[in-house]
Structures are given as C-alpha cells and as structure tokens.
PDB file of C-alpha atoms in Angstrom:
ATOM      1  CA  MET A   1      -0.120   0.175   0.007  1.00 47.00           C
ATOM      2  CA  LEU A   2       2.658   2.516   0.882  1.00 47.00           C
ATOM      3  CA  ASN A   3       4.569   1.760  -2.466  1.00 50.00           C
ATOM      4  CA  GLU A   4       0.971   2.768  -3.922  1.00 51.00           C
ATOM      5  CA  ILE A   5       1.236   5.784  -2.609  1.00 56.00           C
ATOM      6  CA  PRO A   6       3.274   7.777  -4.579  1.00 58.00           C
ATOM      7  CA  GLN A   7       2.210   7.233  -8.651  1.00 56.00           C
ATOM      8  CA  GLU A   8      -1.230   7.642  -7.017  1.00 60.00           C
ATOM      9  CA  ILE A   9      -0.071  11.525  -6.423  1.00 70.00           C
ATOM     10  CA  LEU A  10       1.374  11.476  -9.532  1.00 70.00           C
ATOM     11  CA  ALA A  11      -1.265   9.791 -11.813  1.00 65.00           C
ATOM     12  CA  ALA A  12      -3.594  12.448 -10.654  1.00 67.00           C
ATOM     13  CA  LEU A  13      -1.445  15.270 -12.265  1.00 69.00           C
ATOM     14  CA  PRO A  14      -3.625  16.964 -14.833  1.00 60.00           C
ATOM     15  CA  TYR A  15      -2.519  15.172 -18.171  1.00 69.00           C
ATOM     16  CA  ASP A  16      -4.568  14.399 -20.947  1.00 75.00           C
ATOM     17  CA  TRP A  17      -3.043  10.953 -22.550  1.00 80.00           C
ATOM     18  CA  SER A  18      -4.597   9.886 -25.808  1.00 84.00           C
ATOM     19  CA  GLY A  19      -4.498   6.113 -25.592  1.00 81.00           C
ATOM     20  CA  GLY A  20      -1.374   5.892 -28.229  1.00 88.00           C
ATOM     21  CA  ARG A  21       0.741   7.784 -26.637  1.00 89.00           C
ATOM     22  CA  LEU A  22      -0.006   5.359 -23.562  1.00 86.00           C
ATOM     23  CA  LEU A  23       0.521   2.982 -25.170  1.00 87.00           C
ATOM     24  CA  PHE A  24       3.739   3.891 -26.180  1.00 91.00           C
ATOM     25  CA  PHE A  25       5.811   4.492 -23.058  1.00 88.00           C
ATOM     26  CA  CYS A  26       4.083   1.469 -21.553  1.00 86.00           C
ATOM     27  CA  SER A  27       5.671  -0.609 -24.324  1.00 89.00           C
ATOM     28  CA  LEU A  28       9.073   1.419 -24.097  1.00 91.00           C
ATOM     29  CA  ARG A  29       8.913  -0.494 -20.144  1.00 89.00           C
ATOM     30  CA  VAL A  30       9.890  -3.182 -21.944  1.00 90.00           C
ATOM     31  CA  VAL A  31      13.859  -1.399 -21.954  1.00 92.00           C
ATOM     32  CA  PHE A  32      14.398  -2.833 -18.091  1.00 91.00           C
ATOM     33  CA  ILE A  33      13.976  -7.079 -18.982  1.00 88.00           C
ATOM     34  CA  PRO A  34      17.856  -6.160 -20.821  1.00 90.00           C
ATOM     35  CA  LEU A  35      18.543  -3.790 -17.624  1.00 92.00           C
ATOM     36  CA  PHE A  36      17.656  -6.831 -15.269  1.00 89.00           C
ATOM     37  CA  VAL A  37      19.605  -9.602 -17.450  1.00 87.00           C
ATOM     38  CA  MET A  38      22.484  -7.820 -17.731  1.00 90.00           C
ATOM     39  CA  CYS A  39      22.558  -7.285 -13.601  1.00 88.00           C
ATOM     40  CA  VAL A  40      22.664 -11.274 -13.572  1.00 84.00           C
ATOM     41  CA  TYR A  41      24.466 -12.106 -16.660  1.00 82.00           C
ATOM     42  CA  PRO A  42      26.940 -13.642 -17.101  1.00 81.00           C
ATOM     43  CA  ALA A  43      27.042 -15.355 -13.663  1.00 77.00           C
ATOM     44  CA  SER A  44      30.669 -15.691 -12.942  1.00 82.00           C
ATOM     45  CA  ALA A  45      31.097 -10.977 -14.153  1.00 84.00           C
ATOM     46  CA  PRO A  46      27.292  -9.354 -14.263  1.00 86.00           C
ATOM     47  CA  THR A  47      27.810  -6.272 -16.585  1.00 90.00           C
ATOM     48  CA  LEU A  48      26.432  -3.756 -14.158  1.00 90.00           C
ATOM     49  CA  SER A  49      28.065  -6.312 -10.782  1.00 89.00           C
ATOM     50  CA  HIS A  50      26.978  -2.958  -8.686  1.00 91.00           C
ATOM     51  CA  PRO A  51      23.990  -3.921  -6.296  1.00 90.00           C
ATOM     52  CA  ALA A  52      22.437  -0.009  -6.938  1.00 94.00           C
ATOM     53  CA  TRP A  53      21.533  -1.117 -10.330  1.00 94.00           C
ATOM     54  CA  PRO A  54      18.743  -3.643  -9.663  1.00 92.00           C
ATOM     55  CA  CYS A  55      17.381  -1.133  -6.880  1.00 93.00           C
ATOM     56  CA  ILE A  56      17.654   1.937  -9.291  1.00 94.00           C
ATOM     57  CA  PHE A  57      15.666  -0.684 -12.123  1.00 94.00           C
ATOM     58  CA  SER A  58      13.314  -2.169  -9.707  1.00 92.00           C
ATOM     59  CA  LEU A  59      12.911   1.708  -8.642  1.00 92.00           C
ATOM     60  CA  LEU A  60      12.371   2.867 -11.826  1.00 92.00           C
ATOM     61  CA  MET A  61      10.189   0.408 -13.065  1.00 90.00           C
ATOM     62  CA  GLY A  62       7.689   0.631 -10.294  1.00 88.00           C
ATOM     63  CA  VAL A  63       6.964   3.672 -10.305  1.00 88.00           C
ATOM     64  CA  THR A  64       6.555   3.916 -14.189  1.00 88.00           C
ATOM     65  CA  ASN A  65       3.887   0.532 -13.693  1.00 83.00           C
ATOM     66  CA  GLY A  66       2.136   3.001 -10.849  1.00 82.00           C
ATOM     67  CA  TYR A  67       1.400   5.166 -12.777  1.00 85.00           C
ATOM     68  CA  PHE A  68       1.319   4.240 -16.356  1.00 84.00           C
ATOM     69  CA  GLY A  69      -1.474   1.147 -14.303  1.00 80.00           C
ATOM     70  CA  SER A  70      -2.833   4.040 -13.190  1.00 81.00           C
ATOM     71  CA  VAL A  71      -3.664   6.525 -15.658  1.00 84.00           C
ATOM     72  CA  PRO A  72      -5.530   4.453 -17.655  1.00 82.00           C
ATOM     73  CA  MET A  73      -7.908   3.332 -14.892  1.00 81.00           C
ATOM     74  CA  ILE A  74      -8.137   7.641 -14.163  1.00 80.00           C
ATOM     75  CA  GLN A  75      -9.274   8.399 -17.700  1.00 82.00           C
ATOM     76  CA  ALA A  76     -11.620   5.479 -19.325  1.00 81.00           C
ATOM     77  CA  ALA A  77     -15.026   6.551 -16.429  1.00 80.00           C
ATOM     78  CA  GLY A  78     -14.683  10.246 -18.407  1.00 82.00           C
ATOM     79  CA  LYS A  79     -14.243   8.413 -21.749  1.00 86.00           C
ATOM     80  CA  VAL A  80     -17.509   6.165 -21.556  1.00 90.00           C
ATOM     81  CA  PRO A  81     -20.780   7.352 -21.100  1.00 93.00           C
ATOM     82  CA  PRO A  82     -21.988   7.872 -17.371  1.00 91.00           C
ATOM     83  CA  GLU A  83     -23.918   4.704 -17.406  1.00 93.00           C
ATOM     84  CA  GLN A  84     -21.364   2.448 -18.910  1.00 92.00           C
ATOM     85  CA  ARG A  85     -18.830   3.533 -16.099  1.00 89.00           C
ATOM     86  CA  GLU A  86     -19.063   1.015 -13.936  1.00 90.00           C
ATOM     87  CA  LEU A  87     -18.633  -1.409 -16.695  1.00 91.00           C
ATOM     88  CA  ALA A  88     -15.490   0.216 -17.550  1.00 89.00           C
ATOM     89  CA  GLY A  89     -13.815   0.626 -13.889  1.00 87.00           C
ATOM     90  CA  ASN A  90     -14.588  -2.961 -13.794  1.00 90.00           C
ATOM     91  CA  THR A  91     -12.927  -4.368 -17.004  1.00 90.00           C
ATOM     92  CA  MET A  92      -9.715  -2.268 -16.385  1.00 88.00           C
ATOM     93  CA  THR A  93      -9.540  -3.516 -12.379  1.00 88.00           C
ATOM     94  CA  VAL A  94      -9.752  -6.800 -14.415  1.00 92.00           C
ATOM     95  CA  SER A  95      -6.974  -6.364 -17.679  1.00 88.00           C
ATOM     96  CA  TYR A  96      -5.187  -5.148 -14.915  1.00 84.00           C
ATOM     97  CA  MET A  97      -5.212  -7.890 -12.200  1.00 89.00           C
ATOM     98  CA  SER A  98      -4.781 -10.180 -15.236  1.00 93.00           C
ATOM     99  CA  GLY A  99      -1.450  -8.457 -17.066  1.00 87.00           C
ATOM    100  CA  LEU A 100      -0.068  -8.614 -13.148  1.00 85.00           C
ATOM    101  CA  MET A 101      -0.869 -12.430 -12.889  1.00 94.00           C
ATOM    102  CA  LEU A 102       0.512 -13.147 -16.655  1.00 94.00           C
ATOM    103  CA  GLY A 103       3.198 -11.169 -14.878  1.00 86.00           C
ATOM    104  CA  SER A 104       4.312 -13.231 -11.720  1.00 90.00           C
ATOM    105  CA  VAL A 105       3.710 -15.697 -14.482  1.00 92.00           C
ATOM    106  CA  VAL A 106       6.113 -14.881 -17.063  1.00 88.00           C
ATOM    107  CA  ALA A 107       8.581 -14.154 -14.030  1.00 83.00           C
ATOM    108  CA  TYR A 108       8.063 -17.567 -11.713  1.00 86.00           C
ATOM    109  CA  ALA A 109       8.293 -20.093 -15.834  1.00 84.00           C
ATOM    110  CA  ALA A 110      12.141 -17.599 -15.918  1.00 78.00           C
ATOM    111  CA  TYR A 111      13.577 -18.620 -12.925  1.00 76.00           C
ATOM    112  CA  SER A 112      12.206 -21.804 -13.595  1.00 77.00           C
ATOM    113  CA  PHE A 113      14.777 -22.556 -16.675  1.00 74.00           C
ATOM    114  CA  ALA A 114      17.450 -20.809 -15.151  1.00 68.00           C
ATOM    115  CA  ALA A 115      17.574 -22.544 -11.692  1.00 65.00           C
ATOM    116  CA  PRO A 116      20.476 -25.489 -12.514  1.00 64.00           C
ATOM    117  CA  ALA A 117      18.693 -28.488 -13.172  1.00 62.00           C
ATOM    118  CA  SER A 118      20.059 -29.587  -9.349  1.00 60.00           C
ATOM    119  CA  GLU A 119      17.312 -28.236  -7.477  1.00 55.00           C
ATOM    120  CA  PRO A 120      14.089 -27.234  -7.575  1.00 56.00           C
ATOM    121  CA  PRO A 121      13.344 -24.138  -7.755  1.00 55.00           C
ATOM    122  CA  PHE A 122      12.126 -22.118  -4.719  1.00 56.00           C
ATOM    123  CA  SER A 123      12.646 -25.772  -2.292  1.00 56.00           C
ATOM    124  CA  THR A 124      12.678 -24.480   1.332  1.00 54.00           C
ATOM    125  CA  LEU A 125      15.938 -26.521   1.700  1.00 53.00           C
ATOM    126  CA  SER A 126      17.564 -24.369  -0.843  1.00 55.00           C
ATOM    127  CA  ILE A 127      17.049 -21.848   0.595  1.00 54.00           C
ATOM    128  CA  HIS A 128      17.828 -22.349   4.236  1.00 53.00           C
ATOM    129  CA  ALA A 129      21.209 -23.561   2.617  1.00 54.00           C
ATOM    130  CA  ASN A 130      21.466 -20.426   1.054  1.00 56.00           C
ATOM    131  CA  ALA A 131      21.085 -18.479   4.682  1.00 53.00           C
ATOM    132  CA  THR A 132      23.426 -20.358   6.822  1.00 55.00           C
ATOM    133  CA  GLY A 133      26.052 -20.580   3.463  1.00 55.00           C
ATOM    134  CA  TYR A 134      25.906 -24.801   3.435  1.00 54.00           C
TER     135      TYR A 134
END
C-alpha cells in the first residue's frame, strides 16, 4: 500500500494522455528486461555488477508501472457514457490484475528455466542452505 502512494499522486497530475501515447510509453518499459538481465548475466561477472543497479531499475519500473497502470484507470471512466462507467472500471480492474498475474507467471517460468536443474526452484531446503552458507 505504501508503495502505491507516490504513483497515485503522480497519476493525479492533470495531463490528458492519448491512447497511442500511453501505449507507446507502456511498451517502452520493455527496456527494463535487458537492463535486469545485464544485472545478473554472465553469472561470474555481471555487466552491471553494482548492487545499486537492480535497486534503481526496480524503483523506476515500480514508479512507471504504478503511473502507467493508474492513468488509464483514472481516464477510462471519463471516456465512456455515465451508464457504462461502472463496467469500464470493472473491466480496467480485471485487465490490470490479469496483467499482473501474467507477469508473475512469466517471471516464475523464466526463473524455473534459469534455475539449476539439480535443485527444485523455491524449495525450503535450498533457501535454508543459501541462508546458512551450506
């Protein structure tokens, strides 16, 4: 909840985004994928090895995700007739939640492909072993 406050404040700034411009800037966020990959690849010496890089990219991705997720939801209600505003709000909510779920599934699938084959992903034994150093 605390993470959403700055994005909601930014999204409340009066600026009328067109659909094409919103789509462009949302699509532009794909640039974060290679940036995050550069933080972990190659495993022996990542291209962006300083720990601040993933923090900065994560912060920027969170702010842009909150902003470009909130602005369409705010503007959608004003673009439809008054009798369809509730339906538009529900549709936007379902679309937003579906996108978050799909992103989580893709991230989990990517992790399972990248994880070593000898250990199951996210097992409590591997988490304990990594935490204790054994």
